[in-house]
Amino acid sequence: MSTCIITGANSGIGKSVAEQIAAKGYRVILACRNILSGEKACEQIKRITNNINVYVMKVDLSLMSETGDFADRKSV
């Protein structure tokens, strides 16, 4: 199964893209700074697309330490 990581996926264009990709059956990781709004978006996308392979991971791409930690994670 192919995996897509989408930044800023808790709202706007990022959320719309995540929804479209999830609807095609991909595994989707929502990379968001705000974990609470990310979890809300994740649940909405799962419900709308019937794709259970949608996950949220916290990352603030403006912080190099978080970016590195995010890249080093082996699973969601």
mmCIF file of N, CA and C in Angstrom:
data_model
loop_
_atom_site.group_PDB
_atom_site.id
_atom_site.type_symbol
_atom_site.label_atom_id
_atom_site.label_comp_id
_atom_site.label_asym_id
_atom_site.label_seq_id
_atom_site.Cartn_x
_atom_site.Cartn_y
_atom_site.Cartn_z
ATOM 1 N N MET A 1 0.839 -1.174 0.000
ATOM 2 C CA MET A 1 0.000 0.000 0.000
ATOM 3 C C MET A 1 0.885 1.238 0.000
ATOM 4 N N SER A 2 0.627 2.132 -0.914
ATOM 5 C CA SER A 2 1.384 3.384 -0.984
ATOM 6 C C SER A 2 0.977 4.315 0.147
ATOM 7 N N THR A 3 1.937 5.089 0.619
ATOM 8 C CA THR A 3 1.701 6.022 1.711
ATOM 9 C C THR A 3 1.977 7.439 1.242
ATOM 10 N N CYS A 4 1.088 8.353 1.610
ATOM 11 C CA CYS A 4 1.265 9.782 1.322
ATOM 12 C C CYS A 4 1.318 10.532 2.641
ATOM 13 N N ILE A 5 2.303 11.408 2.779
ATOM 14 C CA ILE A 5 2.402 12.300 3.936
ATOM 15 C C ILE A 5 1.985 13.679 3.456
ATOM 16 N N ILE A 6 1.010 14.254 4.144
ATOM 17 C CA ILE A 6 0.488 15.560 3.735
ATOM 18 C C ILE A 6 0.643 16.535 4.890
ATOM 19 N N THR A 7 1.351 17.623 4.632
ATOM 20 C CA THR A 7 1.541 18.644 5.660
ATOM 21 C C THR A 7 0.361 19.612 5.645
ATOM 22 N N GLY A 8 0.080 20.182 6.811
ATOM 23 C CA GLY A 8 -1.018 21.140 6.914
ATOM 24 C C GLY A 8 -2.354 20.518 6.584
ATOM 25 N N ALA A 9 -2.511 19.247 6.914
ATOM 26 C CA ALA A 9 -3.694 18.499 6.481
ATOM 27 C C ALA A 9 -4.879 18.625 7.426
ATOM 28 N N ASN A 10 -4.795 19.481 8.417
ATOM 29 C CA ASN A 10 -5.921 19.622 9.332
ATOM 30 C C ASN A 10 -6.964 20.630 8.847
ATOM 31 N N SER A 11 -6.653 21.368 7.758
ATOM 32 C CA SER A 11 -7.633 22.328 7.223
ATOM 33 C C SER A 11 -7.249 22.727 5.799
ATOM 34 N N GLY A 12 -8.156 23.423 5.167
ATOM 35 C CA GLY A 12 -7.892 24.020 3.864
ATOM 36 C C GLY A 12 -7.496 23.051 2.770
ATOM 37 N N ILE A 13 -6.546 23.494 1.959
ATOM 38 C CA ILE A 13 -6.103 22.704 0.802
ATOM 39 C C ILE A 13 -5.504 21.372 1.244
ATOM 40 N N GLY A 14 -4.710 21.388 2.300
ATOM 41 C CA GLY A 14 -4.094 20.148 2.783
ATOM 42 C C GLY A 14 -5.128 19.107 3.155
ATOM 43 N N LYS A 15 -6.177 19.524 3.835
ATOM 44 C CA LYS A 15 -7.238 18.588 4.224
ATOM 45 C C LYS A 15 -7.967 18.070 2.992
ATOM 46 N N SER A 16 -8.242 18.942 2.058
ATOM 47 C CA SER A 16 -8.923 18.543 0.829
ATOM 48 C C SER A 16 -8.098 17.519 0.047
ATOM 49 N N VAL A 17 -6.811 17.757 -0.056
ATOM 50 C CA VAL A 17 -5.918 16.820 -0.749
ATOM 51 C C VAL A 17 -5.880 15.485 -0.005
ATOM 52 N N ALA A 18 -5.766 15.535 1.309
ATOM 53 C CA ALA A 18 -5.736 14.306 2.113
ATOM 54 C C ALA A 18 -7.006 13.490 1.900
ATOM 55 N N GLU A 19 -8.126 14.171 1.857
ATOM 56 C CA GLU A 19 -9.415 13.506 1.638
ATOM 57 C C GLU A 19 -9.454 12.821 0.273
ATOM 58 N N GLN A 20 -9.002 13.521 -0.749
ATOM 59 C CA GLN A 20 -9.014 12.957 -2.104
ATOM 60 C C GLN A 20 -8.087 11.751 -2.220
ATOM 61 N N ILE A 21 -6.928 11.839 -1.616
ATOM 62 C CA ILE A 21 -5.968 10.733 -1.678
ATOM 63 C C ILE A 21 -6.475 9.535 -0.866
ATOM 64 N N ALA A 22 -7.038 9.803 0.305
ATOM 65 C CA ALA A 22 -7.598 8.720 1.124
ATOM 66 C C ALA A 22 -8.745 8.023 0.387
ATOM 67 N N ALA A 23 -9.534 8.788 -0.340
ATOM 68 C CA ALA A 23 -10.650 8.219 -1.095
ATOM 69 C C ALA A 23 -10.173 7.247 -2.178
ATOM 70 N N LYS A 24 -8.936 7.404 -2.609
ATOM 71 C CA LYS A 24 -8.367 6.505 -3.622
ATOM 72 C C LYS A 24 -7.740 5.262 -3.000
ATOM 73 N N GLY A 25 -7.803 5.156 -1.663
ATOM 74 C CA GLY A 25 -7.336 3.962 -0.982
ATOM 75 C C GLY A 25 -5.909 3.992 -0.480
ATOM 76 N N TYR A 26 -5.253 5.130 -0.573
ATOM 77 C CA TYR A 26 -3.892 5.238 -0.076
ATOM 78 C C TYR A 26 -3.870 5.295 1.444
ATOM 79 N N ARG A 27 -2.743 4.922 2.028
ATOM 80 C CA ARG A 27 -2.477 5.166 3.441
ATOM 81 C C ARG A 27 -2.034 6.618 3.529
ATOM 82 N N VAL A 28 -2.679 7.391 4.402
ATOM 83 C CA VAL A 28 -2.424 8.832 4.475
ATOM 84 C C VAL A 28 -1.978 9.207 5.883
ATOM 85 N N ILE A 29 -0.888 9.956 5.961
ATOM 86 C CA ILE A 29 -0.417 10.491 7.232
ATOM 87 C C ILE A 29 -0.594 11.997 7.192
ATOM 88 N N LEU A 30 -1.382 12.507 8.121
ATOM 89 C CA LEU A 30 -1.616 13.943 8.238
ATOM 90 C C LEU A 30 -0.530 14.505 9.157
ATOM 91 N N ALA A 31 0.374 15.278 8.616
ATOM 92 C CA ALA A 31 1.458 15.878 9.393
ATOM 93 C C ALA A 31 1.019 17.281 9.811
ATOM 94 N N CYS A 32 0.719 17.442 11.103
ATOM 95 C CA CYS A 32 0.115 18.695 11.592
ATOM 96 C C CYS A 32 0.840 19.215 12.830
ATOM 97 N N ARG A 33 0.857 20.531 12.964
ATOM 98 C CA ARG A 33 1.401 21.153 14.183
ATOM 99 C C ARG A 33 0.438 20.989 15.353
ATOM 100 N N ASN A 34 -0.846 21.153 15.080
ATOM 101 C CA ASN A 34 -1.858 21.082 16.128
ATOM 102 C C ASN A 34 -2.475 19.691 16.133
ATOM 103 N N ILE A 35 -2.094 18.887 17.108
ATOM 104 C CA ILE A 35 -2.527 17.495 17.145
ATOM 105 C C ILE A 35 -4.041 17.365 17.329
ATOM 106 N N LEU A 36 -4.651 18.269 18.088
ATOM 107 C CA LEU A 36 -6.097 18.174 18.315
ATOM 108 C C LEU A 36 -6.897 18.413 17.038
ATOM 109 N N SER A 37 -6.558 19.447 16.295
ATOM 110 C CA SER A 37 -7.277 19.683 15.041
ATOM 111 C C SER A 37 -6.903 18.625 14.010
ATOM 112 N N GLY A 38 -5.689 18.094 14.091
ATOM 113 C CA GLY A 38 -5.285 17.003 13.212
ATOM 114 C C GLY A 38 -6.095 15.747 13.461
ATOM 115 N N GLU A 39 -6.327 15.427 14.732
ATOM 116 C CA GLU A 39 -7.127 14.247 15.074
ATOM 117 C C GLU A 39 -8.575 14.415 14.618
ATOM 118 N N LYS A 40 -9.088 15.620 14.746
ATOM 119 C CA LYS A 40 -10.456 15.892 14.285
ATOM 120 C C LYS A 40 -10.550 15.702 12.764
ATOM 121 N N ALA A 41 -9.591 16.253 12.040
ATOM 122 C CA ALA A 41 -9.573 16.104 10.584
ATOM 123 C C ALA A 41 -9.415 14.637 10.198
ATOM 124 N N CYS A 42 -8.579 13.916 10.915
ATOM 125 C CA CYS A 42 -8.337 12.502 10.650
ATOM 126 C C CYS A 42 -9.643 11.712 10.758
ATOM 127 N N GLU A 43 -10.380 11.928 11.824
ATOM 128 C CA GLU A 43 -11.649 11.217 12.013
ATOM 129 C C GLU A 43 -12.658 11.579 10.923
ATOM 130 N N GLN A 44 -12.710 12.843 10.547
ATOM 131 C CA GLN A 44 -13.624 13.264 9.477
ATOM 132 C C GLN A 44 -13.253 12.592 8.152
ATOM 133 N N ILE A 45 -11.975 12.560 7.839
ATOM 134 C CA ILE A 45 -11.524 11.963 6.582
ATOM 135 C C ILE A 45 -11.813 10.461 6.573
ATOM 136 N N LYS A 46 -11.563 9.787 7.691
ATOM 137 C CA LYS A 46 -11.874 8.356 7.785
ATOM 138 C C LYS A 46 -13.358 8.110 7.527
ATOM 139 N N ARG A 47 -14.193 8.930 8.153
ATOM 140 C CA ARG A 47 -15.647 8.759 8.024
ATOM 141 C C ARG A 47 -16.106 9.026 6.597
ATOM 142 N N ILE A 48 -15.623 10.083 5.993
ATOM 143 C CA ILE A 48 -16.051 10.469 4.641
ATOM 144 C C ILE A 48 -15.578 9.467 3.589
ATOM 145 N N THR A 49 -14.353 8.962 3.746
ATOM 146 C CA THR A 49 -13.757 8.121 2.704
ATOM 147 C C THR A 49 -13.882 6.620 2.974
ATOM 148 N N ASN A 50 -14.289 6.250 4.177
ATOM 149 C CA ASN A 50 -14.318 4.834 4.585
ATOM 150 C C ASN A 50 -12.929 4.192 4.500
ATOM 151 N N ASN A 51 -11.908 4.998 4.705
ATOM 152 C CA ASN A 51 -10.533 4.519 4.690
ATOM 153 C C ASN A 51 -10.007 4.577 6.126
ATOM 154 N N ILE A 52 -9.738 3.413 6.704
ATOM 155 C CA ILE A 52 -9.247 3.384 8.092
ATOM 156 C C ILE A 52 -7.743 3.645 8.187
ATOM 157 N N ASN A 53 -7.072 3.706 7.053
ATOM 158 C CA ASN A 53 -5.625 3.902 7.016
ATOM 159 C C ASN A 53 -5.244 5.377 6.906
ATOM 160 N N VAL A 54 -5.849 6.176 7.759
ATOM 161 C CA VAL A 54 -5.542 7.605 7.832
ATOM 162 C C VAL A 54 -5.061 7.869 9.258
ATOM 163 N N TYR A 55 -3.902 8.504 9.372
ATOM 164 C CA TYR A 55 -3.268 8.713 10.672
ATOM 165 C C TYR A 55 -2.817 10.163 10.798
ATOM 166 N N VAL A 56 -2.663 10.610 12.035
ATOM 167 C CA VAL A 56 -2.154 11.961 12.271
ATOM 168 C C VAL A 56 -0.862 11.856 13.074
ATOM 169 N N MET A 57 0.120 12.666 12.698
ATOM 170 C CA MET A 57 1.376 12.746 13.434
ATOM 171 C C MET A 57 1.708 14.217 13.649
ATOM 172 N N LYS A 58 2.177 14.516 14.855
ATOM 173 C CA LYS A 58 2.509 15.900 15.189
ATOM 174 C C LYS A 58 3.902 16.237 14.663
ATOM 175 N N VAL A 59 3.977 17.365 13.972
ATOM 176 C CA VAL A 59 5.273 17.876 13.530
ATOM 177 C C VAL A 59 5.145 19.363 13.224
ATOM 178 N N ASP A 60 6.084 20.132 13.711
ATOM 179 C CA ASP A 60 6.180 21.553 13.376
ATOM 180 C C ASP A 60 7.396 21.697 12.472
ATOM 181 N N LEU A 61 7.151 21.881 11.186
ATOM 182 C CA LEU A 61 8.233 21.899 10.212
ATOM 183 C C LEU A 61 9.149 23.112 10.343
ATOM 184 N N SER A 62 8.762 24.087 11.171
ATOM 185 C CA SER A 62 9.649 25.234 11.391
ATOM 186 C C SER A 62 10.723 24.918 12.442
ATOM 187 N N LEU A 63 10.599 23.772 13.097
ATOM 188 C CA LEU A 63 11.568 23.360 14.119
ATOM 189 C C LEU A 63 12.371 22.173 13.601
ATOM 190 N N MET A 64 13.644 22.361 13.384
ATOM 191 C CA MET A 64 14.490 21.295 12.843
ATOM 192 C C MET A 64 14.470 20.045 13.719
ATOM 193 N N SER A 65 14.398 20.232 15.045
ATOM 194 C CA SER A 65 14.389 19.071 15.939
ATOM 195 C C SER A 65 13.143 18.222 15.708
ATOM 196 N N GLU A 66 11.983 18.849 15.531
ATOM 197 C CA GLU A 66 10.754 18.089 15.278
ATOM 198 C C GLU A 66 10.772 17.460 13.892
ATOM 199 N N THR A 67 11.321 18.160 12.923
ATOM 200 C CA THR A 67 11.396 17.623 11.568
ATOM 201 C C THR A 67 12.245 16.357 11.555
ATOM 202 N N GLY A 68 13.379 16.396 12.235
ATOM 203 C CA GLY A 68 14.252 15.229 12.321
ATOM 204 C C GLY A 68 13.589 14.075 13.042
ATOM 205 N N ASP A 69 12.929 14.368 14.157
ATOM 206 C CA ASP A 69 12.227 13.323 14.912
ATOM 207 C C ASP A 69 11.125 12.693 14.063
ATOM 208 N N PHE A 70 10.398 13.518 13.332
ATOM 209 C CA PHE A 70 9.337 13.019 12.460
ATOM 210 C C PHE A 70 9.902 12.080 11.403
ATOM 211 N N ALA A 71 10.988 12.482 10.790
ATOM 212 C CA ALA A 71 11.607 11.666 9.732
ATOM 213 C C ALA A 71 12.161 10.345 10.276
ATOM 214 N N ASP A 72 12.577 10.327 11.532
ATOM 215 C CA ASP A 72 13.166 9.134 12.131
ATOM 216 C C ASP A 72 12.130 8.122 12.610
ATOM 217 N N ARG A 73 10.880 8.520 12.746
ATOM 218 C CA ARG A 73 9.852 7.594 13.246
ATOM 219 C C ARG A 73 9.659 6.450 12.268
ATOM 220 N N LYS A 74 9.509 5.259 12.805
ATOM 221 C CA LYS A 74 9.347 4.065 11.979
ATOM 222 C C LYS A 74 7.876 3.724 11.740
ATOM 223 N N SER A 75 6.987 4.200 12.598
ATOM 224 C CA SER A 75 5.562 3.902 12.425
ATOM 225 C C SER A 75 4.722 5.001 13.071
ATOM 226 N N VAL A 76 3.431 4.968 12.751
ATOM 227 C CA VAL A 76 2.509 5.960 13.318
ATOM 228 C C VAL A 76 1.942 5.479 14.604
#
